JSON list of C-alpha atoms in Angstrom, two decimals:
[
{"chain": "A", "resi": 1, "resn": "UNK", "atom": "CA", "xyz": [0.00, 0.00, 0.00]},
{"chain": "A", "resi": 2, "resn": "UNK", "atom": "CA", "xyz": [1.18, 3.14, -1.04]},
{"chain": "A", "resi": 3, "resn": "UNK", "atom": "CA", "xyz": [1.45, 6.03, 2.00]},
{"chain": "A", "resi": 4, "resn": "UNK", "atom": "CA", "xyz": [-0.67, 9.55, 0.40]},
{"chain": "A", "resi": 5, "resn": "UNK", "atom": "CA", "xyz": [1.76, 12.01, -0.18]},
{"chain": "A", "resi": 6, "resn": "UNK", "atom": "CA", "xyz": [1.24, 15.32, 1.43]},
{"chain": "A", "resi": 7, "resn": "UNK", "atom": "CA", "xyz": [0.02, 18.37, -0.32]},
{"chain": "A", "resi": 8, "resn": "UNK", "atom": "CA", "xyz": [2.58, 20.54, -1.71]},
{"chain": "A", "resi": 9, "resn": "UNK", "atom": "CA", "xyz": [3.12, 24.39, 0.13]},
{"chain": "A", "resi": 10, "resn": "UNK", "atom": "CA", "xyz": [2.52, 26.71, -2.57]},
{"chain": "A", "resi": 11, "resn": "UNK", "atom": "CA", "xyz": [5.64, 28.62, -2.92]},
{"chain": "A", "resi": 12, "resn": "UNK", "atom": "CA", "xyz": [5.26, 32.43, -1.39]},
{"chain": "A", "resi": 13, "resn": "UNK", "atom": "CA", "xyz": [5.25, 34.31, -3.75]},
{"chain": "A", "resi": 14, "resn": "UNK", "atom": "CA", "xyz": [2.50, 32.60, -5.64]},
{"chain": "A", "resi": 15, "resn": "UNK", "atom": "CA", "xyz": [-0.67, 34.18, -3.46]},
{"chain": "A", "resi": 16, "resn": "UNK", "atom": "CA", "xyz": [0.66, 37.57, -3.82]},
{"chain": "A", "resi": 17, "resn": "UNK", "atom": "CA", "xyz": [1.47, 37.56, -7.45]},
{"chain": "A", "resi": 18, "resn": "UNK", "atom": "CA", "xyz": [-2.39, 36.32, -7.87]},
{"chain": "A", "resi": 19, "resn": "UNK", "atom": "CA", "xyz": [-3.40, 39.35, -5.71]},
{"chain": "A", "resi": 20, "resn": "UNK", "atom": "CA", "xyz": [-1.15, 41.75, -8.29]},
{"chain": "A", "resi": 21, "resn": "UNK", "atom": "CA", "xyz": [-2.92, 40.36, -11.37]},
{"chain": "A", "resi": 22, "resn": "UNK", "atom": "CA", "xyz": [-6.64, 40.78, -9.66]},
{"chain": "A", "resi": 23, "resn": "UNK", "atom": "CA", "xyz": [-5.80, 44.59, -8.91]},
{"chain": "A", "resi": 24, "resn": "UNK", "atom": "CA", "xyz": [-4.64, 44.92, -12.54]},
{"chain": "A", "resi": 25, "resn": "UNK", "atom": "CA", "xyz": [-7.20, 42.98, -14.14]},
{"chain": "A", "resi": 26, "resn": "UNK", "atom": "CA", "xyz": [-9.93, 44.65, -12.33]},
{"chain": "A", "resi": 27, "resn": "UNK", "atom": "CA", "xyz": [-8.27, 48.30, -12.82]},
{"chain": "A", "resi": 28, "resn": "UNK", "atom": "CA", "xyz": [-8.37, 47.56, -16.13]},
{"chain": "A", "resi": 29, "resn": "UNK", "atom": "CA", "xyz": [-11.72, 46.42, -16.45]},
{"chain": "A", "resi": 30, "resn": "UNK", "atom": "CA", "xyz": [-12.48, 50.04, -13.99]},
{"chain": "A", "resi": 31, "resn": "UNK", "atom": "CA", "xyz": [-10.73, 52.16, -17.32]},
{"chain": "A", "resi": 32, "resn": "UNK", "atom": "CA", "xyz": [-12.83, 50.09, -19.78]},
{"chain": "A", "resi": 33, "resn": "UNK", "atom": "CA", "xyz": [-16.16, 50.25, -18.39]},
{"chain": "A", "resi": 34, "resn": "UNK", "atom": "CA", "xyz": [-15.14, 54.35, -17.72]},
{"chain": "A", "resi": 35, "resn": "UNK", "atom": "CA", "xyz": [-13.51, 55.01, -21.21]},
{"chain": "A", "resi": 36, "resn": "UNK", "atom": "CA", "xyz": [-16.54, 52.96, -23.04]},
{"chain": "A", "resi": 37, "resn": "UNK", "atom": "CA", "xyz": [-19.14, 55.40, -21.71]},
{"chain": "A", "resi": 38, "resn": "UNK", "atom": "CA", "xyz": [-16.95, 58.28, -22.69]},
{"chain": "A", "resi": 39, "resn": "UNK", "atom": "CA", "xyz": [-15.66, 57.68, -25.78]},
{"chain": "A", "resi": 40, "resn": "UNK", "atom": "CA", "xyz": [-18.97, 55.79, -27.06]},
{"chain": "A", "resi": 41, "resn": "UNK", "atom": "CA", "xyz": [-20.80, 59.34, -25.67]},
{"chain": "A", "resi": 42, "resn": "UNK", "atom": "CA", "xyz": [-18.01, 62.35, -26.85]},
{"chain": "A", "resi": 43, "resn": "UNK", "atom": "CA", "xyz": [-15.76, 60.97, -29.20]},
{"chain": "A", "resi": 44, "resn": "UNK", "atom": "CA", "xyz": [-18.26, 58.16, -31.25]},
{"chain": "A", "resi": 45, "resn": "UNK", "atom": "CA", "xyz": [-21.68, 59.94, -31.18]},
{"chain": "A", "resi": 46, "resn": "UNK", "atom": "CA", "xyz": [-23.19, 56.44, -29.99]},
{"chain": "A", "resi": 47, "resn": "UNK", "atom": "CA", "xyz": [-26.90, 56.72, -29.00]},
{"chain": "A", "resi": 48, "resn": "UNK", "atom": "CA", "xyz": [-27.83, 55.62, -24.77]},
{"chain": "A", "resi": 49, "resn": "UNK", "atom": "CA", "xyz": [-29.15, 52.42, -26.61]},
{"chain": "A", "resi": 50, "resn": "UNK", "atom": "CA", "xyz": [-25.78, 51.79, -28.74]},
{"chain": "A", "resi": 51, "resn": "UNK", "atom": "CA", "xyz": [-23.92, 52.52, -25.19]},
{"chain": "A", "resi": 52, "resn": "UNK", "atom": "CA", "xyz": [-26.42, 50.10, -22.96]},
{"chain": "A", "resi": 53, "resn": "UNK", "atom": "CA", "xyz": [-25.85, 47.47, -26.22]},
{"chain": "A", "resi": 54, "resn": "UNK", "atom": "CA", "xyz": [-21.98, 47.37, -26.01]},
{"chain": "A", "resi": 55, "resn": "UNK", "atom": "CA", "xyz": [-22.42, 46.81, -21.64]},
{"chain": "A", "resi": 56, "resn": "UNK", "atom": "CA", "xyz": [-24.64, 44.17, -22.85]},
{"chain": "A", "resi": 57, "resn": "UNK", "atom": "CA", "xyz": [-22.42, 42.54, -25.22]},
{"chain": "A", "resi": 58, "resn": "UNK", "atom": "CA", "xyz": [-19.84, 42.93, -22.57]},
{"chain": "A", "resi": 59, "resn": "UNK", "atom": "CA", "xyz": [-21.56, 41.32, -19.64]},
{"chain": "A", "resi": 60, "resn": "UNK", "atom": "CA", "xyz": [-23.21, 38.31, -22.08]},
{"chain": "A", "resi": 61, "resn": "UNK", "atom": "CA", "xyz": [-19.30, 37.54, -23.17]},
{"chain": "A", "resi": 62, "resn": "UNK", "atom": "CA", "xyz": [-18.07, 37.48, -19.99]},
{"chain": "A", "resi": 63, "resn": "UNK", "atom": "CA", "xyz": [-21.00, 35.22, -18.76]},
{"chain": "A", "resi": 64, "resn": "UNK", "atom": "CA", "xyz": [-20.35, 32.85, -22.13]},
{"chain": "A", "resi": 65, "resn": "UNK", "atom": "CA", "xyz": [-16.69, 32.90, -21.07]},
{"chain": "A", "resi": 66, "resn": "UNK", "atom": "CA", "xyz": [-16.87, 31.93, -17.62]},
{"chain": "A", "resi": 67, "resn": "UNK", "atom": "CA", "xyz": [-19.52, 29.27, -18.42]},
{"chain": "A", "resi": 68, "resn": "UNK", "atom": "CA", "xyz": [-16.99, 27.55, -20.77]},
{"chain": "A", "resi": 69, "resn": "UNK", "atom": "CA", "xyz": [-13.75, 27.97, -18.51]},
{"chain": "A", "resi": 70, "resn": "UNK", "atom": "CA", "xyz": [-15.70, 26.35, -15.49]},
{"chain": "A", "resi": 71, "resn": "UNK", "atom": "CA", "xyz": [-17.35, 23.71, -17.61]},
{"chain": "A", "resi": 72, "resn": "UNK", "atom": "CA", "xyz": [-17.20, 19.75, -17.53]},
{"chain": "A", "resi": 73, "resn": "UNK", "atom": "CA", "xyz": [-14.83, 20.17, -20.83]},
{"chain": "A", "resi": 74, "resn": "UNK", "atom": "CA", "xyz": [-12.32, 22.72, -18.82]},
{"chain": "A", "resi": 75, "resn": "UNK", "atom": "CA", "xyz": [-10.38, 20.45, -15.99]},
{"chain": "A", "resi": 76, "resn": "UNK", "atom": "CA", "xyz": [-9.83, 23.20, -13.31]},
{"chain": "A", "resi": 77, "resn": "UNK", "atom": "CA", "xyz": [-6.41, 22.74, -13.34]},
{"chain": "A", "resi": 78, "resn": "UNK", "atom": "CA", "xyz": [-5.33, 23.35, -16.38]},
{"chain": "A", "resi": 79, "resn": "UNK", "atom": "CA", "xyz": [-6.75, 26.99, -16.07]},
{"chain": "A", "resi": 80, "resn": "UNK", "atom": "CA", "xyz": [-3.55, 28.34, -15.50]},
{"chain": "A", "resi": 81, "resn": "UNK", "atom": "CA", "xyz": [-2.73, 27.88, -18.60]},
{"chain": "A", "resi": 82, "resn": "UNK", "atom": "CA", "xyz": [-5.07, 30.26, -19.77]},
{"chain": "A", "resi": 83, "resn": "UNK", "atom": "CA", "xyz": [-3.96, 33.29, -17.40]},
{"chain": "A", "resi": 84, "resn": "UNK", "atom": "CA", "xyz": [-1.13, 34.56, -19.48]},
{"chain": "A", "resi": 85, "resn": "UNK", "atom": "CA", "xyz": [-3.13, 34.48, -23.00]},
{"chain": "A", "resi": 86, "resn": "UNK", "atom": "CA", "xyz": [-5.77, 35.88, -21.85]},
{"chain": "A", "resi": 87, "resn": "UNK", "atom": "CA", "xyz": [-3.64, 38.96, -20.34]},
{"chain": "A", "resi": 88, "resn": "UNK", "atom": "CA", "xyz": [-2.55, 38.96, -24.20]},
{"chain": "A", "resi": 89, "resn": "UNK", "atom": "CA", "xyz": [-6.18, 39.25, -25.44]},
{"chain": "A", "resi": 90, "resn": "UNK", "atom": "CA", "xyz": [-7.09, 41.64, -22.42]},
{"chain": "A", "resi": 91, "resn": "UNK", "atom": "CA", "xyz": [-3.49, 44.06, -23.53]},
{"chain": "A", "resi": 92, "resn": "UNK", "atom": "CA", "xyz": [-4.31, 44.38, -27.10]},
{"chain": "A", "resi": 93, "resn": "UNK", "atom": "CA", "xyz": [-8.34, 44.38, -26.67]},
{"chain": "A", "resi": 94, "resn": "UNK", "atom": "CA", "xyz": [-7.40, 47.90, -24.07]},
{"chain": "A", "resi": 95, "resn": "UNK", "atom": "CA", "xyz": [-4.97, 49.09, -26.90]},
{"chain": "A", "resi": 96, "resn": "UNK", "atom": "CA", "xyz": [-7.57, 48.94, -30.02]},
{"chain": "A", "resi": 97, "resn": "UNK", "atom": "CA", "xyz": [-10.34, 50.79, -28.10]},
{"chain": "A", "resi": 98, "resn": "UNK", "atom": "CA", "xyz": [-9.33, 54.34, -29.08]},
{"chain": "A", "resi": 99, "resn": "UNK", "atom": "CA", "xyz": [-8.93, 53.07, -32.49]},
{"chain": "A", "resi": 100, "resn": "UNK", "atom": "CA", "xyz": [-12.19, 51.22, -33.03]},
{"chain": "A", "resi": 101, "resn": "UNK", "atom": "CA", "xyz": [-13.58, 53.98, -35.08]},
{"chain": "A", "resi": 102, "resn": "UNK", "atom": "CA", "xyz": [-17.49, 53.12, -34.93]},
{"chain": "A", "resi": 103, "resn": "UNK", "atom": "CA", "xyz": [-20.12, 50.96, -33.26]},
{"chain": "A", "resi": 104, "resn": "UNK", "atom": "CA", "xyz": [-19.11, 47.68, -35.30]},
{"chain": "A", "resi": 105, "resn": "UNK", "atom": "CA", "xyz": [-15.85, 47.76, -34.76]},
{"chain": "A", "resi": 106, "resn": "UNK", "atom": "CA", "xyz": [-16.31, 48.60, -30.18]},
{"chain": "A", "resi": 107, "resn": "UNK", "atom": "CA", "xyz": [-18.34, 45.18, -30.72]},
{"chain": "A", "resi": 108, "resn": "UNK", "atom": "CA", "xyz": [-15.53, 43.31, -31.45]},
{"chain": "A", "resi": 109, "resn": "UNK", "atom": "CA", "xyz": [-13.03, 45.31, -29.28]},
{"chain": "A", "resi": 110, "resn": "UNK", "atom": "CA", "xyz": [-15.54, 44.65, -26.76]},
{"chain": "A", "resi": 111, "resn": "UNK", "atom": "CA", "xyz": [-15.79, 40.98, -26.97]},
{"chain": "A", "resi": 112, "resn": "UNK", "atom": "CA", "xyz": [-12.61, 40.41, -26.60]},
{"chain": "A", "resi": 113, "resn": "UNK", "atom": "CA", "xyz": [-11.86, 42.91, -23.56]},
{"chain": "A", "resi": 114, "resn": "UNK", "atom": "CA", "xyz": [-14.71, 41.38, -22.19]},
{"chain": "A", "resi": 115, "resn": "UNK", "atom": "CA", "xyz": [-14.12, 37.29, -22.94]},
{"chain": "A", "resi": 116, "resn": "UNK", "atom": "CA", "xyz": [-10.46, 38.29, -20.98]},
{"chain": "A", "resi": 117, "resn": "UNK", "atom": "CA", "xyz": [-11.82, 39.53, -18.35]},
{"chain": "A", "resi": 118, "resn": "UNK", "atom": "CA", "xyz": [-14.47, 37.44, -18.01]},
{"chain": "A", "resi": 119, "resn": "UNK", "atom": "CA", "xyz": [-12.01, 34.84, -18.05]},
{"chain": "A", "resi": 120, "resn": "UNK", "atom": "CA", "xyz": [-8.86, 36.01, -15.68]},
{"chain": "A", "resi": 121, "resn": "UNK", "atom": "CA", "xyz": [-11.54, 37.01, -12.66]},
{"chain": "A", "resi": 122, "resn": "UNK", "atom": "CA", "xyz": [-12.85, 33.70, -11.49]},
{"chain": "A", "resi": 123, "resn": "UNK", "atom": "CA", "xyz": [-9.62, 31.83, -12.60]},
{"chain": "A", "resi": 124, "resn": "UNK", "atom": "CA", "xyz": [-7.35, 33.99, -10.35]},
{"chain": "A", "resi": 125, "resn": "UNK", "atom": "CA", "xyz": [-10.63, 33.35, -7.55]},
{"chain": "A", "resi": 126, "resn": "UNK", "atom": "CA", "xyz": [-9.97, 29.61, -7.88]},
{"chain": "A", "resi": 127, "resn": "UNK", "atom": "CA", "xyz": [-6.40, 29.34, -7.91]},
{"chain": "A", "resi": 128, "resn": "UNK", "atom": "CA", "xyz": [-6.42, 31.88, -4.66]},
{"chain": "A", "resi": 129, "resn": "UNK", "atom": "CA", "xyz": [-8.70, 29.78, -2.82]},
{"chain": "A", "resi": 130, "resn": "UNK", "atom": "CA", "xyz": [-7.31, 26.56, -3.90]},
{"chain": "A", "resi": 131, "resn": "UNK", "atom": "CA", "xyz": [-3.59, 27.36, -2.96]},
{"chain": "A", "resi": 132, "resn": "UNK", "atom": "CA", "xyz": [-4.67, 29.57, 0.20]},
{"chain": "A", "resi": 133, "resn": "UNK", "atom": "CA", "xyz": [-4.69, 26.10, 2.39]},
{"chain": "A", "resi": 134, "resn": "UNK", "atom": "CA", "xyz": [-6.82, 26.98, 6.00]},
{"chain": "A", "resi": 135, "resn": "UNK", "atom": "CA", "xyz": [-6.40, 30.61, 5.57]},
{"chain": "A", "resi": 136, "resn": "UNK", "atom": "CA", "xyz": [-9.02, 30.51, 2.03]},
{"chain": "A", "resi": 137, "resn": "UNK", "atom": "CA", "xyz": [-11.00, 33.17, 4.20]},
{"chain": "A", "resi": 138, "resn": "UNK", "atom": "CA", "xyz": [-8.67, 35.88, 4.77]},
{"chain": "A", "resi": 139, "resn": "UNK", "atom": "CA", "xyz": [-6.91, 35.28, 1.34]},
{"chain": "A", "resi": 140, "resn": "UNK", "atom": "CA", "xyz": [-9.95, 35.79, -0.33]},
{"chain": "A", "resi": 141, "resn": "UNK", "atom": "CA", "xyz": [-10.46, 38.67, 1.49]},
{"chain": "A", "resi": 142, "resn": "UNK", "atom": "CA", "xyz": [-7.37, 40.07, 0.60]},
{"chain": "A", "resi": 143, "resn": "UNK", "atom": "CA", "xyz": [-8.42, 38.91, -3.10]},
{"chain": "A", "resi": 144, "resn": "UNK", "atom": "CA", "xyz": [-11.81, 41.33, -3.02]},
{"chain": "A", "resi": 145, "resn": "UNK", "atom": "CA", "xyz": [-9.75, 43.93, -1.62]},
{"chain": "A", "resi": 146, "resn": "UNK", "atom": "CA", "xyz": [-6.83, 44.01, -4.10]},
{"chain": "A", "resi": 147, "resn": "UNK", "atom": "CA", "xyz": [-10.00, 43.89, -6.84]},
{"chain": "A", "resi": 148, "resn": "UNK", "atom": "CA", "xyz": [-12.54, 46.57, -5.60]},
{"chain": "A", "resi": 149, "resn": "UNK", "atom": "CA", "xyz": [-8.76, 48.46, -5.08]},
{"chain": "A", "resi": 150, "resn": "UNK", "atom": "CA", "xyz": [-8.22, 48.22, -8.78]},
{"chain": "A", "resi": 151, "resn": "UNK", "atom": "CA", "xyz": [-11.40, 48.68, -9.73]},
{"chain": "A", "resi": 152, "resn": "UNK", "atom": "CA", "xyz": [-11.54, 52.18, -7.88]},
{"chain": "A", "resi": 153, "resn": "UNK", "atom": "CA", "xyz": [-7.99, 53.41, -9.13]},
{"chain": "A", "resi": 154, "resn": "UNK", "atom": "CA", "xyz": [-9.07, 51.99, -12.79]},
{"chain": "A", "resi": 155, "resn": "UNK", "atom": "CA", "xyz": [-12.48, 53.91, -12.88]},
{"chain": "A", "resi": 156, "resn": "UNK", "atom": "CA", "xyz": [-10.31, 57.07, -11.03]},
{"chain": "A", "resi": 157, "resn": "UNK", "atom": "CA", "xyz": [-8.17, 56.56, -13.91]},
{"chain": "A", "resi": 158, "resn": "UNK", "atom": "CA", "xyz": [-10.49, 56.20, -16.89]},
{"chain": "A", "resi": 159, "resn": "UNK", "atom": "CA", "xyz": [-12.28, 59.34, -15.55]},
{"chain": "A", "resi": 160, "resn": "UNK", "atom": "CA", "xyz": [-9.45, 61.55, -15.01]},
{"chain": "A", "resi": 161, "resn": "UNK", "atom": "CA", "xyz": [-7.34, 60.44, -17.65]},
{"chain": "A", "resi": 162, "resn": "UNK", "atom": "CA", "xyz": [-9.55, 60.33, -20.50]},
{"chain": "A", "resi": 163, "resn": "UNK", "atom": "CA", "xyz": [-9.10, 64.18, -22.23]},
{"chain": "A", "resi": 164, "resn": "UNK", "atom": "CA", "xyz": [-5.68, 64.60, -21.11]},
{"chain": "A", "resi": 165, "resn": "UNK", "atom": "CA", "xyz": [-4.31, 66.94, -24.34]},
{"chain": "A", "resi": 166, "resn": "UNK", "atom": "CA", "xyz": [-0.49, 65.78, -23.64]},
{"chain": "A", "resi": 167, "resn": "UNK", "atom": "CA", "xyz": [-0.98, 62.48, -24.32]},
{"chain": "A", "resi": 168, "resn": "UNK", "atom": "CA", "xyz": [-4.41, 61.36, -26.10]},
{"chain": "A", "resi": 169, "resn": "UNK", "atom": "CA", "xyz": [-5.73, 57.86, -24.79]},
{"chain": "A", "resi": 170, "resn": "UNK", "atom": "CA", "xyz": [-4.03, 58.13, -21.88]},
{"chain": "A", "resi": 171, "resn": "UNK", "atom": "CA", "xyz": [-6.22, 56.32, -19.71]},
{"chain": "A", "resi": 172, "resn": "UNK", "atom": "CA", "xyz": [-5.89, 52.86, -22.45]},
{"chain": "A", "resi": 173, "resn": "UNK", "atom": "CA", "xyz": [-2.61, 53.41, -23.05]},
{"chain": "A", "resi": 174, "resn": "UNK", "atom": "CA", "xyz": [-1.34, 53.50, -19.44]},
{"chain": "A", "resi": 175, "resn": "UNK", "atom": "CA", "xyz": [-3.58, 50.41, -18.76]},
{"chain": "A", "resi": 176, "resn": "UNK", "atom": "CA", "xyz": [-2.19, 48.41, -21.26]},
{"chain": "A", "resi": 177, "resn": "UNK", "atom": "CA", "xyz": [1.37, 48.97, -19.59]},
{"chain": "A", "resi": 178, "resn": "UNK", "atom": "CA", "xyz": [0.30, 47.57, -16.73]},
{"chain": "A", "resi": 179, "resn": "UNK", "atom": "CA", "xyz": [-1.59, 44.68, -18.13]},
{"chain": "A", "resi": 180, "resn": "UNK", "atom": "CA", "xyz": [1.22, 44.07, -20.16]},
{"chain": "A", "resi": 181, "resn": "UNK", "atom": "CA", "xyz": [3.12, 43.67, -16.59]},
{"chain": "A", "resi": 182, "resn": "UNK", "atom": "CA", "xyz": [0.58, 41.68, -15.35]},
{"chain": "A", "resi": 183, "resn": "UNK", "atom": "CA", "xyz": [1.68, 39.53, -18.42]},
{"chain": "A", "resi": 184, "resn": "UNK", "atom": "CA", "xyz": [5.50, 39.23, -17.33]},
{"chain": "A", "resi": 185, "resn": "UNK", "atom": "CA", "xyz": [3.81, 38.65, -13.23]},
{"chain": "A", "resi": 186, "resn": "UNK", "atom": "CA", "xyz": [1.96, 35.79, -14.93]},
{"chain": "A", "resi": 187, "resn": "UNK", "atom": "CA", "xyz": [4.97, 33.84, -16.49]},
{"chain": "A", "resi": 188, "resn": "UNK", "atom": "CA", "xyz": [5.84, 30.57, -14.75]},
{"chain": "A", "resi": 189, "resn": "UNK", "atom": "CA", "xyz": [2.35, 30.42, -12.61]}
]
C-alpha cells in the first residue's frame, strides 16, 4: 500500500502575485467600463441604446466565457494555462479601443476585452482559494480587496485620464502597460 503524499506548500510568492494580477485585471476592467461610456458618448456619437448594447455585449461575453472555462470540458487545473493568453487578449483588446472607429468595430473590441476579463476574474478566484490552504478566508479577502482596489484606481483613472491633451488615450494606453506587466507577473504560474 502506497502512503498519500502530502500536499505541496505553494511557494510564497504565488498568493501575492495572484493578488497583483486581480488589482490589474480589475483596474483595467475600472478604465474600460469608464472610457466605453466616454468615448462611445463624446468621441463616437453612440446613441444611450448603442452605449447600454456594447455593456450588454460585454456582460453576455463574460458570462459565455466563464460558463466555458468552469465547464465539464475545462479540468480546473489546467486553467492556469489560460492566465497569461488571456492577459494577451485583455493588452491588445485595451490598446484597439481608441482606435475602433465606430459601433461595429467597439463590438468586437468589446468581446474580446470582455471574454479576458471574463475569463482572468474567477480563474485567479480559484487558484487563490485553492492554494490559500486553512487561511481561504482571509486570502480571499485580501483577493476582493486588491479587486474593488483596482477597480476604484481603474475607474479614477479612466475618468481623469480620459481628455488629457499631452498624451491622447491616456487612460488605455497607461492600462495596457500595466496589463502588459501583469503579463510578465503571470509567467511561470
Amino acid at each position: 500500500a502506497t502512503k498519500p503524499q502530502p500536499a505541496r506548500a505553494s511557494p510564497r510568492w504565488l498568493i501575492p502575485r495572484l493578488f497583483c494580477l486581480a488589482f490589474i485585471v480589475s483596474a483595467a476592467v475600472g478604465v474600460f467600463e469608464v472610457g466605453l461610456a466616454l468615448r462611445g458618448k463624446q468621441e463616437l456619437g453612440l446613441s444611450q441604446y448603442q452605449i447600454a448594447l456594447m455593456f450588454t455585449e460585454c456582460s453576455l461575453v463574460m458570462l459565455v466565457a466563464q460558463a466555458i472555462v468552469f465547464s465539464p470540458w475545462v479540468k480546473p487545473r489546467s486553467t492556469r494555462w489560460l492566465i497569461a493568453p488571456a492577459l494577451v487578449v485583455l493588452a491588445v483588446g485595451l490598446f484597439l479601443v481608441p482606435w475602433a472607429s465606430h459601433f461595429a468595430l467597439m463590438l468586437v473590441v468589446i468581446g474580446a476585452v470582455a471574454a479576458s476579463a471574463g475569463i482572468l476574474s474567477p480563474i485567479l478566484t480559484y487558484w487563490i482559494s485553492s492554494k490559500a490552504g486553512k487561511a481561504q478566508g482571509a486570502e480571499l479577502g485580501k483577493q476582493t480587496a486588491a479587486a474593488s482596489l483596482g477597480v476604484t484606481v481603474g475607474s479614477a483613472a479612466g475618468g481623469l485620464l480620459f481628455n488629457v491633451a499631452w498624451l491622447p488615450n491616456a487612460s488605455f494606453l497607461l492600462i495596457t502597460a500595466l496589463v502588459v506587466l501583469g503579463i510578465l507577473v503571470s509567467l511561470g504560474l
